[in-house]
Coordinates of N, CA and C in Angstrom, one line a residue:
M1 N 9.0 -3.3 -6.9 CA 8.8 -3.3 -7.4 C 8.4 -2.1 -6.1
V2 N 8.4 -1.1 -5.3 CA 7.6 -0.5 -4.6 C 8.1 1.4 -4.7
Q3 N 8.0 2.3 -5.6 CA 8.4 2.8 -5.3 C 8.4 4.1 -4.7
P4 N 9.5 5.8 -4.0 CA 8.6 5.9 -3.8 C 7.6 7.3 -4.6
L5 N 7.3 7.0 -5.8 CA 5.8 7.2 -5.7 C 4.9 6.9 -5.5
D6 N 4.4 5.6 -5.7 CA 4.3 5.2 -4.7 C 3.1 5.1 -3.7
F7 N 3.6 5.9 -3.2 CA 4.3 6.7 -1.6 C 3.6 8.6 -1.7
L8 N 4.4 8.9 -2.5 CA 3.9 10.6 -2.8 C 3.7 10.6 -3.9
Y9 N 3.1 12.2 -3.7 CA 2.7 12.5 -4.9 C 3.9 12.6 -6.2
P10 N 3.9 13.0 -7.0 CA 5.2 13.8 -8.4 C 5.7 15.6 -7.2
S11 N 6.7 15.3 -6.7 CA 8.0 16.3 -6.9 C 7.6 17.5 -7.9
S12 N 8.6 18.4 -7.5 CA 8.4 19.7 -8.0 C 10.3 20.0 -7.2
F13 N 10.3 21.1 -8.4 CA 12.1 21.4 -7.8 C 11.6 22.1 -6.5
F14 N 10.7 23.5 -5.9 CA 9.8 24.3 -5.1 C 9.8 22.9 -3.7
I15 N 9.1 21.8 -4.8 CA 8.7 20.8 -2.8 C 10.2 20.1 -2.4
T16 N 10.6 20.5 -3.3 CA 12.1 19.6 -3.0 C 13.2 20.5 -2.6
T17 N 13.0 21.9 -2.9 CA 13.8 22.7 -2.5 C 13.3 22.3 -0.8
M18 N 12.1 23.2 -0.9 CA 11.7 23.5 0.6 C 12.3 21.9 1.2
S19 N 11.2 20.8 1.0 CA 12.2 19.6 2.0 C 13.1 19.5 2.4
I20 N 13.9 20.2 1.4 CA 15.6 19.1 2.1 C 16.1 20.4 2.9
V21 N 14.9 22.0 2.8 CA 15.7 24.0 4.3 C 15.0 22.8 5.2
S22 N 13.6 22.2 5.2 CA 13.0 22.5 6.0 C 13.6 21.1 7.2
F23 N 14.1 20.0 6.7 CA 14.5 18.8 7.0 C 15.6 19.5 8.0
L24 N 16.7 20.1 7.1 CA 18.2 20.1 7.3 C 17.9 21.4 8.9
S25 N 17.1 22.0 8.6 CA 17.0 23.8 9.3 C 15.9 22.9 10.7
I26 N 15.5 22.6 10.5 CA 15.1 21.8 12.6 C 15.6 20.4 12.5
S27 N 16.0 19.4 11.6 CA 17.3 19.0 12.4 C 18.8 19.2 13.7
F28 N 19.2 20.7 12.4 CA 20.0 21.2 13.2 C 19.9 21.4 14.1
F29 N 18.7 22.2 14.9 CA 18.5 22.6 15.9 C 18.8 21.3 17.2
G30 N 18.0 19.7 16.4 CA 17.9 19.0 16.9 C 19.8 17.9 17.4
V31 N 20.4 18.2 16.2 CA 21.9 18.4 16.5 C 22.8 19.0 18.1
L32 N 22.0 20.6 17.7 CA 22.8 21.4 18.9 C 21.7 21.0 20.2
E33 N 21.0 20.5 20.0 CA 19.9 19.7 21.8 C 21.2 18.9 22.7
I34 N 21.5 17.6 21.2 CA 22.6 16.6 21.9 C 23.4 17.2 22.4
L35 N 23.8 18.5 21.6 CA 25.7 19.1 21.6 C 25.5 19.8 23.7
G36 N 24.4 19.6 23.3 CA 23.9 20.2 24.7 C 23.2 22.3 24.7
I37 N 23.2 23.0 23.0 CA 23.3 24.8 23.4 C 21.7 24.6 22.4
H38 N 20.8 24.8 23.4 CA 19.0 24.4 23.8 C 18.7 25.8 23.6
L39 N 17.6 25.3 22.5 CA 16.6 26.6 22.9 C 16.0 27.2 24.4
Q40 N 16.4 28.0 24.7 CA 15.4 28.6 25.9 C 14.6 28.9 26.6
Y41 N 13.9 27.6 26.5 CA 12.7 27.7 27.2 C 12.3 25.8 28.0
S42 N 11.0 25.8 28.3 CA 11.3 25.2 28.9 C 12.3 24.8 30.4
K43 N 12.2 23.4 31.1 CA 13.5 23.1 32.4 C 14.8 23.6 31.1
L44 N 15.2 23.2 30.4 CA 16.8 23.4 29.8 C 17.0 25.3 29.4
W45 N 16.2 26.4 29.8 CA 16.2 27.9 29.6 C 17.5 28.0 30.3
N46 N 17.2 28.8 29.6 CA 19.7 29.7 30.6 C 18.8 30.3 32.1
A47 N 18.0 30.6 33.3 CA 17.7 31.7 33.7 C 18.6 32.9 34.0
K48 N 20.1 32.1 33.9 CA 20.7 33.9 34.2 C 20.9 34.6 32.4
S49 N 20.7 34.1 31.6 CA 20.7 35.0 30.2 C 20.3 36.1 30.4
R50 N 20.6 36.8 29.0 CA 20.5 38.5 29.6 C 19.9 38.9 28.9
R51 N 19.6 37.6 28.0 CA 18.6 38.0 26.3 C 17.2 38.5 27.0
I52 N 15.9 39.5 26.6 CA 15.8 39.3 26.6 C 14.3 38.7 27.1
K53 N 13.7 38.4 28.1 CA 12.6 37.7 28.8 C 11.1 37.4 28.4
V54 N 10.5 36.3 28.6 CA 9.3 36.6 28.5 C 8.4 35.7 29.6
S55 N 7.4 35.5 29.8 CA 7.0 34.9 31.1 C 6.4 33.2 30.1
S56 N 6.5 31.8 30.3 CA 6.7 30.9 29.5 C 4.7 30.7 29.1
T57 N 4.4 31.4 29.8 CA 3.1 31.0 29.3 C 2.5 32.1 27.8
A58 N 2.9 33.3 28.1 CA 3.4 33.7 27.0 C 3.7 33.1 25.9
G59 N 5.8 33.4 26.0 CA 6.2 32.4 25.2 C 4.9 32.0 24.7
M60 N 5.1 30.4 25.2 CA 3.8 29.2 24.5 C 3.1 29.2 23.8
L61 N 2.1 30.6 24.0 CA 1.2 31.3 23.6 C 1.9 31.4 21.8
L62 N 2.9 32.3 22.6 CA 3.6 33.2 20.9 C 4.5 31.0 20.4
L63 N 4.9 30.7 20.5 CA 5.0 29.4 19.4 C 3.8 28.6 19.4
Y64 N 2.4 28.7 19.2 CA 1.8 28.0 19.0 C 0.4 29.3 17.9
A65 N 0.2 29.8 18.7 CA -0.6 30.6 18.3 C -0.5 30.8 17.0
P66 N 0.3 31.8 16.2 CA 0.6 32.1 14.9 C 0.2 31.0 14.0
A67 N 0.6 29.3 14.1 CA 0.7 29.0 13.7 C -0.7 28.4 13.6
C68 N -1.9 28.3 14.9 CA -2.8 27.7 14.4 C -3.4 28.6 14.2
L69 N -3.5 30.9 13.9 CA -4.0 30.8 13.6 C -4.7 31.4 11.7
F70 N -2.8 29.9 10.6 CA -2.7 30.1 9.4 C -3.8 29.1 9.2
G71 N -3.6 28.2 9.5 CA -4.6 26.9 10.0 C -6.0 27.1 9.5
F72 N -6.2 27.9 10.6 CA -8.1 28.7 11.1 C -8.0 29.1 9.3
A73 N -6.9 30.6 9.4 CA -7.2 30.9 8.4 C -7.0 30.2 6.6
S74 N -6.5 29.2 6.6 CA -5.8 28.6 5.3 C -7.3 27.8 4.7
F75 N -8.7 27.1 5.4 CA -10.0 27.4 4.8 C -10.4 28.0 4.2
W76 N -10.2 29.6 5.0 CA -10.8 30.8 4.0 C -9.3 31.0 2.6
I77 N -8.5 30.6 3.1 CA -7.6 31.1 1.7 C -8.0 29.8 0.9
F78 N -8.4 28.7 1.1 CA -7.9 27.8 -0.1 C -9.0 27.7 -0.2
P79 N -10.5 27.8 -0.4 CA -12.2 26.9 -0.4 C -12.5 26.2 -0.6
E80 N -12.1 25.7 -1.8 CA -11.8 24.3 -3.0 C -10.8 23.8 -2.7
N81 N -10.5 23.2 -2.0 CA -9.0 22.6 -1.5 C -10.3 21.0 -1.8
N82 N -9.7 19.8 -1.8 CA -9.9 18.6 -1.8 C -10.4 18.6 -0.8
F83 N -10.7 16.7 -0.2 CA -11.4 16.4 0.9 C -9.5 15.8 1.8
R84 N -8.4 15.4 1.0 CA -7.0 15.0 1.4 C -6.6 17.0 1.8
S85 N -6.9 17.5 1.5 CA -6.3 18.9 1.5 C -6.8 18.9 2.6
V86 N -9.0 19.4 3.1 CA -9.1 19.4 4.2 C -8.3 18.8 5.8
L87 N -7.7 18.0 5.2 CA -7.2 16.9 6.8 C -6.7 17.7 6.6
V88 N -5.6 17.3 6.2 CA -4.1 18.1 6.2 C -4.1 19.5 7.7
A89 N -4.7 20.5 6.7 CA -5.6 21.3 7.1 C -6.3 21.8 8.2
S90 N -6.6 20.4 8.0 CA -7.4 20.4 9.4 C -7.1 19.7 11.2
A91 N -5.6 18.7 10.6 CA -5.0 18.1 11.3 C -3.8 19.3 12.6
L92 N -3.8 19.4 11.9 CA -2.6 21.1 11.9 C -3.0 22.1 12.2
T93 N -4.0 22.2 11.9 CA -5.6 22.9 12.7 C -5.3 22.8 14.4
I94 N -6.5 21.2 14.0 CA -6.1 20.6 15.7 C -4.9 20.4 16.5
H95 N -3.6 20.2 15.9 CA -2.7 20.1 16.6 C -3.0 21.1 17.4
F96 N -2.4 22.0 16.9 CA -1.9 23.1 17.0 C -2.8 24.1 18.2
F97 N -4.9 24.0 17.7 CA -5.2 24.9 18.4 C -4.9 24.1 19.7
K98 N -5.3 23.0 20.2 CA -4.8 22.0 21.8 C -3.0 22.0 22.1
R99 N -2.9 22.2 21.8 CA -1.6 22.5 22.2 C -1.8 24.6 22.3
V100 N -2.9 25.2 22.4 CA -2.9 27.2 22.7 C -3.8 26.1 23.7
L101 N -4.3 25.0 23.7 CA -5.9 25.0 24.8 C -5.5 24.5 26.3
E102 N -3.9 23.4 26.3 CA -4.0 23.3 27.2 C -3.2 24.6 27.3
I103 N -1.7 25.1 26.5 CA -1.3 26.6 27.7 C -1.9 27.2 28.0
L104 N -3.4 27.6 28.1 CA -3.7 28.7 28.8 C -4.1 27.7 30.2
F105 N -5.3 26.2 30.2 CA -5.8 25.0 30.6 C -5.5 24.2 31.2
V106 N -4.1 23.9 31.1 CA -4.2 22.7 32.0 C -2.4 22.8 32.4
H107 N -2.1 23.2 31.4 CA -0.1 23.4 31.7 C -0.5 24.8 32.4
K108 N 1.0 23.9 34.3 CA 1.3 25.0 35.3 C 3.2 25.2 34.5
Y109 N 3.4 26.3 35.7 CA 4.2 27.5 34.2 C 5.1 27.6 35.1
S110 N 6.9 27.6 35.1 CA 7.5 28.3 36.3 C 8.6 29.1 36.3
G111 N 8.8 28.5 34.9 CA 9.6 28.9 34.0 C 9.7 30.3 33.4
G112 N 11.0 29.7 32.1 CA 9.8 31.1 31.6 C 11.2 30.3 29.7
M113 N 10.9 32.0 29.5 CA 11.1 31.6 28.2 C 11.9 33.0 27.4
V114 N 13.3 32.4 26.3 CA 14.1 33.8 25.9 C 13.1 34.3 24.7
L115 N 13.3 35.1 24.4 CA 11.5 36.2 23.3 C 12.5 35.1 22.0
D116 N 14.1 35.6 21.8 CA 14.5 35.4 19.9 C 14.0 33.3 20.2
S117 N 14.3 32.7 21.1 CA 14.1 31.2 21.3 C 12.5 31.0 20.9
G118 N 11.9 31.6 21.2 CA 10.2 32.0 21.2 C 10.0 32.1 19.4
I119 N 10.4 33.2 18.9 CA 10.4 33.5 18.0 C 11.2 33.5 17.0
L120 N 12.1 32.0 17.4 CA 12.6 31.3 16.1 C 11.7 30.1 16.0
I121 N 10.7 29.7 16.5 CA 10.4 27.9 17.3 C 8.9 28.7 16.2
S122 N 8.4 30.6 16.7 CA 7.2 30.2 15.9 C 7.1 31.0 14.6
L123 N 8.0 31.3 14.2 CA 7.7 31.7 12.8 C 8.2 29.8 11.9
S124 N 9.3 29.0 12.7 CA 9.3 27.5 12.3 C 8.1 27.0 12.4
Y125 N 6.3 27.4 13.1 CA 6.4 26.8 13.4 C 5.2 26.9 11.9
T126 N 4.6 28.3 12.2 CA 3.5 29.5 10.5 C 4.1 28.8 9.6
L127 N 5.8 28.5 9.4 CA 6.2 28.7 7.8 C 6.2 27.2 7.7
S128 N 5.9 26.1 8.1 CA 6.3 24.9 8.2 C 4.6 23.9 8.0
T129 N 3.8 24.9 8.8 CA 2.5 24.7 8.8 C 2.0 24.6 7.3
A130 N 2.3 26.5 7.0 CA 1.4 27.3 6.2 C 1.8 27.0 4.2
T131 N 3.7 25.9 4.6 CA 4.2 25.9 3.2 C 3.7 23.9 2.8
M132 N 3.3 23.6 4.5 CA 2.5 22.0 4.4 C 0.8 21.7 3.4
I133 N 0.9 22.7 3.8 CA -0.5 23.1 3.5 C -0.2 23.9 2.1
Y134 N 0.3 24.5 1.6 CA 0.4 25.2 0.7 C 0.7 24.0 -1.0
I135 N 1.6 23.5 -0.3 CA 2.2 23.0 -1.0 C 1.6 21.3 -1.4
Q136 N 0.0 20.8 -0.2 CA -1.1 20.3 -0.5 C -1.9 20.6 -1.8
H137 N -2.4 22.2 -1.3 CA -3.1 22.9 -2.8 C -2.4 22.6 -3.8
L138 N -0.9 22.6 -4.5 CA -0.2 23.2 -5.2 C -0.4 21.6 -5.8
V139 N -0.3 20.1 -5.0 CA -0.5 18.7 -6.1 C -2.0 18.3 -6.5
Q140 N -3.0 19.3 -5.5 CA -4.6 19.1 -6.4 C -4.3 18.8 -7.5
G141 N -4.6 17.6 -8.4 CA -4.8 17.7 -9.9 C -3.9 17.0 -10.1
S142 N -2.8 16.6 -9.0 CA -2.3 15.6 -9.9 C -2.7 14.2 -9.9
M143 N -1.4 12.8 -10.4 CA -2.1 12.1 -10.2 C -1.5 11.1 -8.7
E144 N -3.2 11.1 -8.2 CA -3.0 10.4 -6.4 C -1.8 9.2 -6.0
P145 N -1.1 9.4 -5.4 CA -0.5 7.9 -5.1 C -0.8 6.9 -5.3
S146 N -0.9 5.4 -5.8 CA -1.0 4.7 -5.6 C -1.8 4.0 -4.8
I147 N -0.6 4.6 -3.5 CA -1.4 3.6 -2.2 C -1.6 4.1 -1.4
D148 N -3.2 4.9 -0.9 CA -3.6 5.5 -0.4 C -2.8 5.7 1.1
L149 N -2.2 6.7 1.7 CA -2.7 6.3 3.6 C -3.3 7.1 4.2
K150 N -3.8 8.0 3.3 CA -4.8 8.4 4.8 C -5.7 8.2 5.6
Y151 N -6.5 6.8 5.2 CA -7.0 6.8 6.6 C -5.7 6.1 7.6
P152 N -5.0 5.2 7.1 CA -3.8 5.1 8.4 C -3.0 6.9 9.0
G153 N -3.0 7.7 8.3 CA -2.3 8.6 9.0 C -4.1 9.6 9.9
I154 N -5.3 8.6 9.4 CA -5.6 9.2 10.3 C -5.7 8.4 11.9
L155 N -5.4 7.5 11.7 CA -5.7 6.8 13.0 C -4.2 7.8 13.8
L156 N -3.5 7.0 13.0 CA -1.4 7.6 14.2 C -2.3 8.6 14.3
F157 N -2.7 9.8 13.1 CA -3.2 11.2 14.1 C -3.7 11.9 15.7
L158 N -4.5 10.8 15.4 CA -5.7 10.1 16.2 C -4.7 9.6 18.0
V159 N -4.7 8.8 17.3 CA -3.7 8.5 18.2 C -2.3 9.3 18.3
G160 N -1.9 9.9 17.7 CA -0.8 10.5 18.6 C -1.3 12.1 19.7
I161 N -2.5 12.6 19.0 CA -2.8 13.9 19.3 C -3.4 13.5 21.3
Y162 N -4.1 12.1 21.3 CA -4.4 11.7 22.4 C -3.5 11.7 23.2
G163 N -2.2 10.6 23.4 CA -1.3 10.5 23.7 C -0.2 11.2 23.9
N164 N 0.2 12.2 23.8 CA 0.3 13.7 23.3 C -0.1 14.4 24.9
F165 N -2.2 14.3 25.0 CA -2.1 15.5 26.1 C -2.7 15.4 27.0
Y166 N -2.4 13.5 27.1 CA -2.9 12.3 28.5 C -1.5 12.5 28.8
H167 N -0.4 12.4 28.5 CA 0.9 13.0 29.0 C 1.1 14.5 29.3
H168 N 0.6 15.1 28.7 CA 0.9 16.5 29.1 C 0.1 16.8 30.5
L169 N -1.2 16.4 30.0 CA -2.1 16.1 31.9 C -1.3 15.4 32.9
L170 N -0.9 14.9 32.5 CA -0.1 13.6 33.8 C 0.9 14.4 34.3
L171 N 1.9 15.7 33.6 CA 3.2 15.9 34.1 C 2.5 16.8 34.6
S172 N 0.9 18.1 34.2 CA 0.0 19.1 34.7 C 0.5 19.5 36.0
R173 N -0.7 17.9 36.7 CA -0.8 16.9 37.0 C 0.2 16.8 39.1
L174 N 1.4 17.0 38.6 CA 3.0 17.1 38.8 C 2.6 17.9 39.9
R175 N 2.1 19.1 39.6 CA 2.4 19.7 40.8 C 0.9 20.9 41.2
R176 N 1.1 21.4 42.8 CA -0.1 22.0 42.9 C -0.7 23.1 42.9
K177 N -1.1 24.1 43.1 CA -1.3 25.4 42.8 C -0.1 26.6 42.3
D178 N 0.4 26.1 44.0 CA 1.4 27.2 44.2 C 3.0 26.1 43.7
E179 N 2.9 24.8 43.5 CA 3.7 25.0 43.5 C 5.3 25.3 42.4
K180 N 6.5 25.3 42.0 CA 7.3 25.5 40.8 C 7.9 24.7 40.4
G181 N 8.3 23.5 41.3 CA 10.4 22.2 41.1 C 9.0 21.5 40.7
Y182 N 10.3 21.6 40.1 CA 10.6 19.9 38.9 C 10.1 18.7 40.1
K183 N 9.9 17.3 39.8 CA 9.7 16.7 39.6 C 9.5 15.5 39.1
I184 N 9.7 13.5 39.1 CA 9.9 13.3 38.1 C 9.0 12.3 37.7
P185 N 8.3 12.9 36.8 CA 6.9 12.1 35.8 C 6.8 11.0 36.5
R186 N 5.6 10.6 36.2 CA 4.8 9.0 37.4 C 3.7 9.3 35.9
G187 N 3.0 7.5 36.1 CA 1.8 7.2 35.4 C 2.3 7.2 33.6
G188 N 1.3 6.9 33.0 CA 1.0 6.2 31.6 C 2.8 5.5 31.6
L189 N 3.9 6.2 30.2 CA 4.9 5.7 29.8 C 6.0 6.5 30.7
F190 N 5.4 6.8 31.7 CA 7.3 7.3 31.7 C 7.7 6.8 32.9
H191 N 6.9 5.9 33.4 CA 7.8 4.1 33.5 C 9.0 3.9 32.4
L192 N 9.0 4.4 31.3 CA 9.6 3.8 30.2 C 10.7 4.8 29.9
V193 N 10.1 6.2 29.5 CA 11.1 6.9 28.4 C 9.7 8.1 29.5
I194 N 10.9 9.4 29.9 CA 11.1 10.5 30.1 C 10.0 10.8 29.3
C195 N 10.4 11.0 28.3 CA 9.4 11.6 27.0 C 8.7 11.4 25.9
P196 N 7.7 10.7 27.3 CA 6.7 10.2 25.8 C 5.9 11.0 25.3
H197 N 5.5 12.4 25.8 CA 5.0 13.2 24.8 C 5.2 13.8 24.0
Y198 N 6.5 13.8 23.6 CA 7.9 13.5 22.7 C 6.8 12.7 21.3
L199 N 7.3 10.9 22.1 CA 7.1 10.7 21.9 C 5.8 10.3 20.5
F200 N 4.8 10.6 20.7 CA 3.0 10.8 20.2 C 3.1 11.6 20.0
E201 N 4.0 13.4 20.0 CA 3.3 14.2 19.1 C 4.4 14.1 17.7
I202 N 5.5 13.0 17.3 CA 6.8 12.1 17.0 C 4.6 11.3 15.7
I203 N 4.1 10.3 16.7 CA 3.7 9.7 15.7 C 2.2 10.3 15.1
G204 N 2.0 11.5 15.2 CA 1.0 12.7 15.4 C 0.9 13.6 13.7
F205 N 2.6 13.1 14.1 CA 3.0 14.0 12.7 C 3.3 13.4 11.8
I206 N 4.1 11.6 11.9 CA 3.4 10.7 10.7 C 2.1 10.9 10.7
G207 N 1.2 10.7 11.1 CA 0.2 10.7 11.1 C -0.4 11.9 10.6
V208 N 0.4 12.8 9.6 CA 0.2 13.7 9.4 C 0.8 13.3 7.7
S209 N 1.6 13.8 7.7 CA 2.4 13.3 7.0 C 2.3 12.2 5.9
F210 N 1.0 11.1 6.5 CA 1.0 9.3 5.7 C -0.6 10.2 4.8
I211 N -1.8 11.4 5.6 CA -1.9 11.6 5.1 C -1.9 12.9 3.8
S212 N -1.2 13.8 4.1 CA -0.4 15.0 3.2 C -0.4 13.8 2.2
Q213 N 0.9 12.8 2.5 CA 2.0 12.2 0.9 C 2.3 12.6 0.2
T214 N 3.2 13.8 0.7 CA 4.1 15.0 0.0 C 5.4 15.0 0.5
L215 N 5.8 14.9 -0.3 CA 7.2 15.1 0.0 C 7.5 16.2 1.3
Y216 N 7.1 17.6 0.7 CA 7.4 18.1 2.4 C 7.1 17.8 3.6
A217 N 5.8 16.7 3.2 CA 4.8 16.7 5.0 C 6.4 15.2 5.3
S218 N 6.8 14.3 4.6 CA 7.6 13.7 5.1 C 8.7 13.5 5.8
S219 N 9.5 15.1 5.0 CA 10.5 15.6 5.4 C 10.5 16.3 7.2
F220 N 9.6 17.7 7.0 CA 8.9 18.4 7.4 C 9.6 16.6 8.8
T221 N 8.1 16.2 9.4 CA 8.7 15.0 9.7 C 9.5 14.5 11.0
L222 N 10.0 13.9 9.6 CA 11.0 13.6 9.6 C 12.3 14.5 11.3
G223 N 12.7 15.3 10.2 CA 13.0 17.0 10.5 C 13.0 17.0 12.2
T224 N 11.7 17.0 12.8 CA 10.4 17.1 14.1 C 11.1 15.6 14.8
T225 N 11.3 14.9 13.7 CA 11.5 13.6 14.5 C 13.2 14.0 15.5
V226 N 14.0 14.4 14.5 CA 15.8 14.1 14.7 C 15.3 15.2 15.6
Y227 N 15.3 16.7 16.0 CA 14.3 17.5 17.0 C 13.9 17.2 18.3
L228 N 13.1 16.0 17.5 CA 12.9 16.2 19.8 C 13.7 14.8 20.0
I229 N 14.6 13.5 19.5 CA 15.6 12.6 19.3 C 16.2 13.6 20.4
G230 N 16.5 14.4 19.9 CA 17.8 15.4 20.8 C 17.3 16.5 21.8
R231 N 15.6 16.5 21.4 CA 15.3 16.9 22.5 C 15.5 16.3 23.9
S232 N 15.4 15.4 23.4 CA 14.7 14.2 24.2 C 15.8 14.0 25.1
Y233 N 17.1 13.2 24.5 CA 18.5 13.0 25.1 C 19.4 14.4 26.3
A234 N 18.8 15.9 26.3 CA 18.6 16.8 26.7 C 17.8 16.5 27.7
T235 N 16.8 16.1 27.8 CA 16.2 16.6 29.0 C 16.5 14.8 29.7
R236 N 16.4 14.1 29.5 CA 16.8 12.9 30.3 C 18.1 14.0 30.9
K237 N 19.0 13.5 30.3 CA 20.2 14.3 30.3 C 19.9 14.6 32.2
W238 N 19.3 15.9 32.1 CA 18.8 17.3 32.9 C 18.5 16.9 34.2
Y239 N 17.3 15.6 33.8 CA 16.5 15.4 34.9 C 17.6 13.8 35.8
L240 N 18.8 13.4 34.6 CA 19.7 12.8 35.8 C 21.0 14.0 36.7
S241 N 21.1 14.9 36.1 CA 21.8 15.9 37.0 C 21.2 16.8 38.1
K242 N 19.4 16.3 38.1 CA 19.3 17.0 39.0 C 18.3 16.3 40.3
F243 N 18.5 15.1 39.7 CA 18.0 13.5 40.7 C 18.5 12.5 40.5
E244 N 18.9 12.7 42.0 CA 19.8 11.9 42.2 C 18.8 9.8 42.4
N245 N 18.0 9.7 42.1 CA 17.2 8.8 42.0 C 16.0 8.7 40.9
F246 N 16.7 9.6 39.8 CA 16.2 9.7 39.0 C 16.6 8.0 38.2
P247 N 15.8 7.3 37.9 CA 16.0 5.3 38.0 C 17.0 5.3 35.9
R248 N 17.5 4.7 36.3 CA 18.2 4.5 34.7 C 17.5 4.2 34.1
E249 N 16.9 2.7 33.9 CA 16.4 2.6 33.2 C 15.1 2.6 32.4
V250 N 15.0 4.0 32.6 CA 14.6 4.6 32.2 C 15.0 5.6 30.5
K251 N 14.8 5.5 30.3 CA 15.0 5.6 28.5 C 14.4 7.1 28.2
A252 N 15.0 7.8 27.2 CA 14.9 9.6 26.8 C 13.6 9.4 25.9
L253 N 13.3 8.8 24.9 CA 11.7 9.1 23.7 C 11.8 7.3 23.4
V254 N 12.5 6.5 22.7 CA 12.0 5.4 23.0 C 11.9 4.0 24.3
P255 N 10.5 3.3 24.4 CA 10.7 3.0 25.0 C 12.2 1.2 24.4
Y256 N 12.4 1.5 25.5 CA 14.1 0.0 25.7 C 14.8 0.2 25.3
I257 N 14.6 1.6 23.9 CA 16.2 1.1 23.0 C 16.8 2.6 23.6
F258 N 16.3 3.7 23.2 CA 16.8 4.9 23.3 C 16.3 6.2 24.2

């Protein structure tokens, strides 16, 4: 019979506590998205809000740049990490560095972001990244899981990072240089789901959790999945309200299912 420790490193009170906190806190915002209480960025932001706002470009950089910088810094902070730890730090750094490059050179923004939402998401990404890398450092020297998932994890991460980038590129091509309005996305998996970029982001984080094989990484991925389920549900609802010709057979996140 397969046991959890066949897949995961042995846990500790600290790792278990951080894993529970991470899952519950991230999942909470996914539930809020389903209930119609949105973090104020992208197309779901409230332009009439009286809270402090920043441009979408500045806000998105605030979201991803600190986590990216910590990822790069971690190679200096933990210079003696083993191969698996280096892979985890590399995957997280690549993920956030890709997002920063997309913000600067790919995406075309039209809205804005409420500053406190940006700060909250930025803290979540940075703390989660730092914690995941630190916990990977802590479990070095522990008994390796008997089932090694790091190589399937690398494959899933690469599929996720490519699929996410490809669909972000399709989204960026919907607008001409001076256009600011929204259009129904086309191409790729957009004929099946309205948020294929979220689907591939989940696949990428599943890859990271396979590489890591710690309880914290798995809990973070599960919490992120719940959040993106909520965000994709809210996004589909938004498109249905804005476009009379939006194809109702297009699901939110998982083709033919949800």
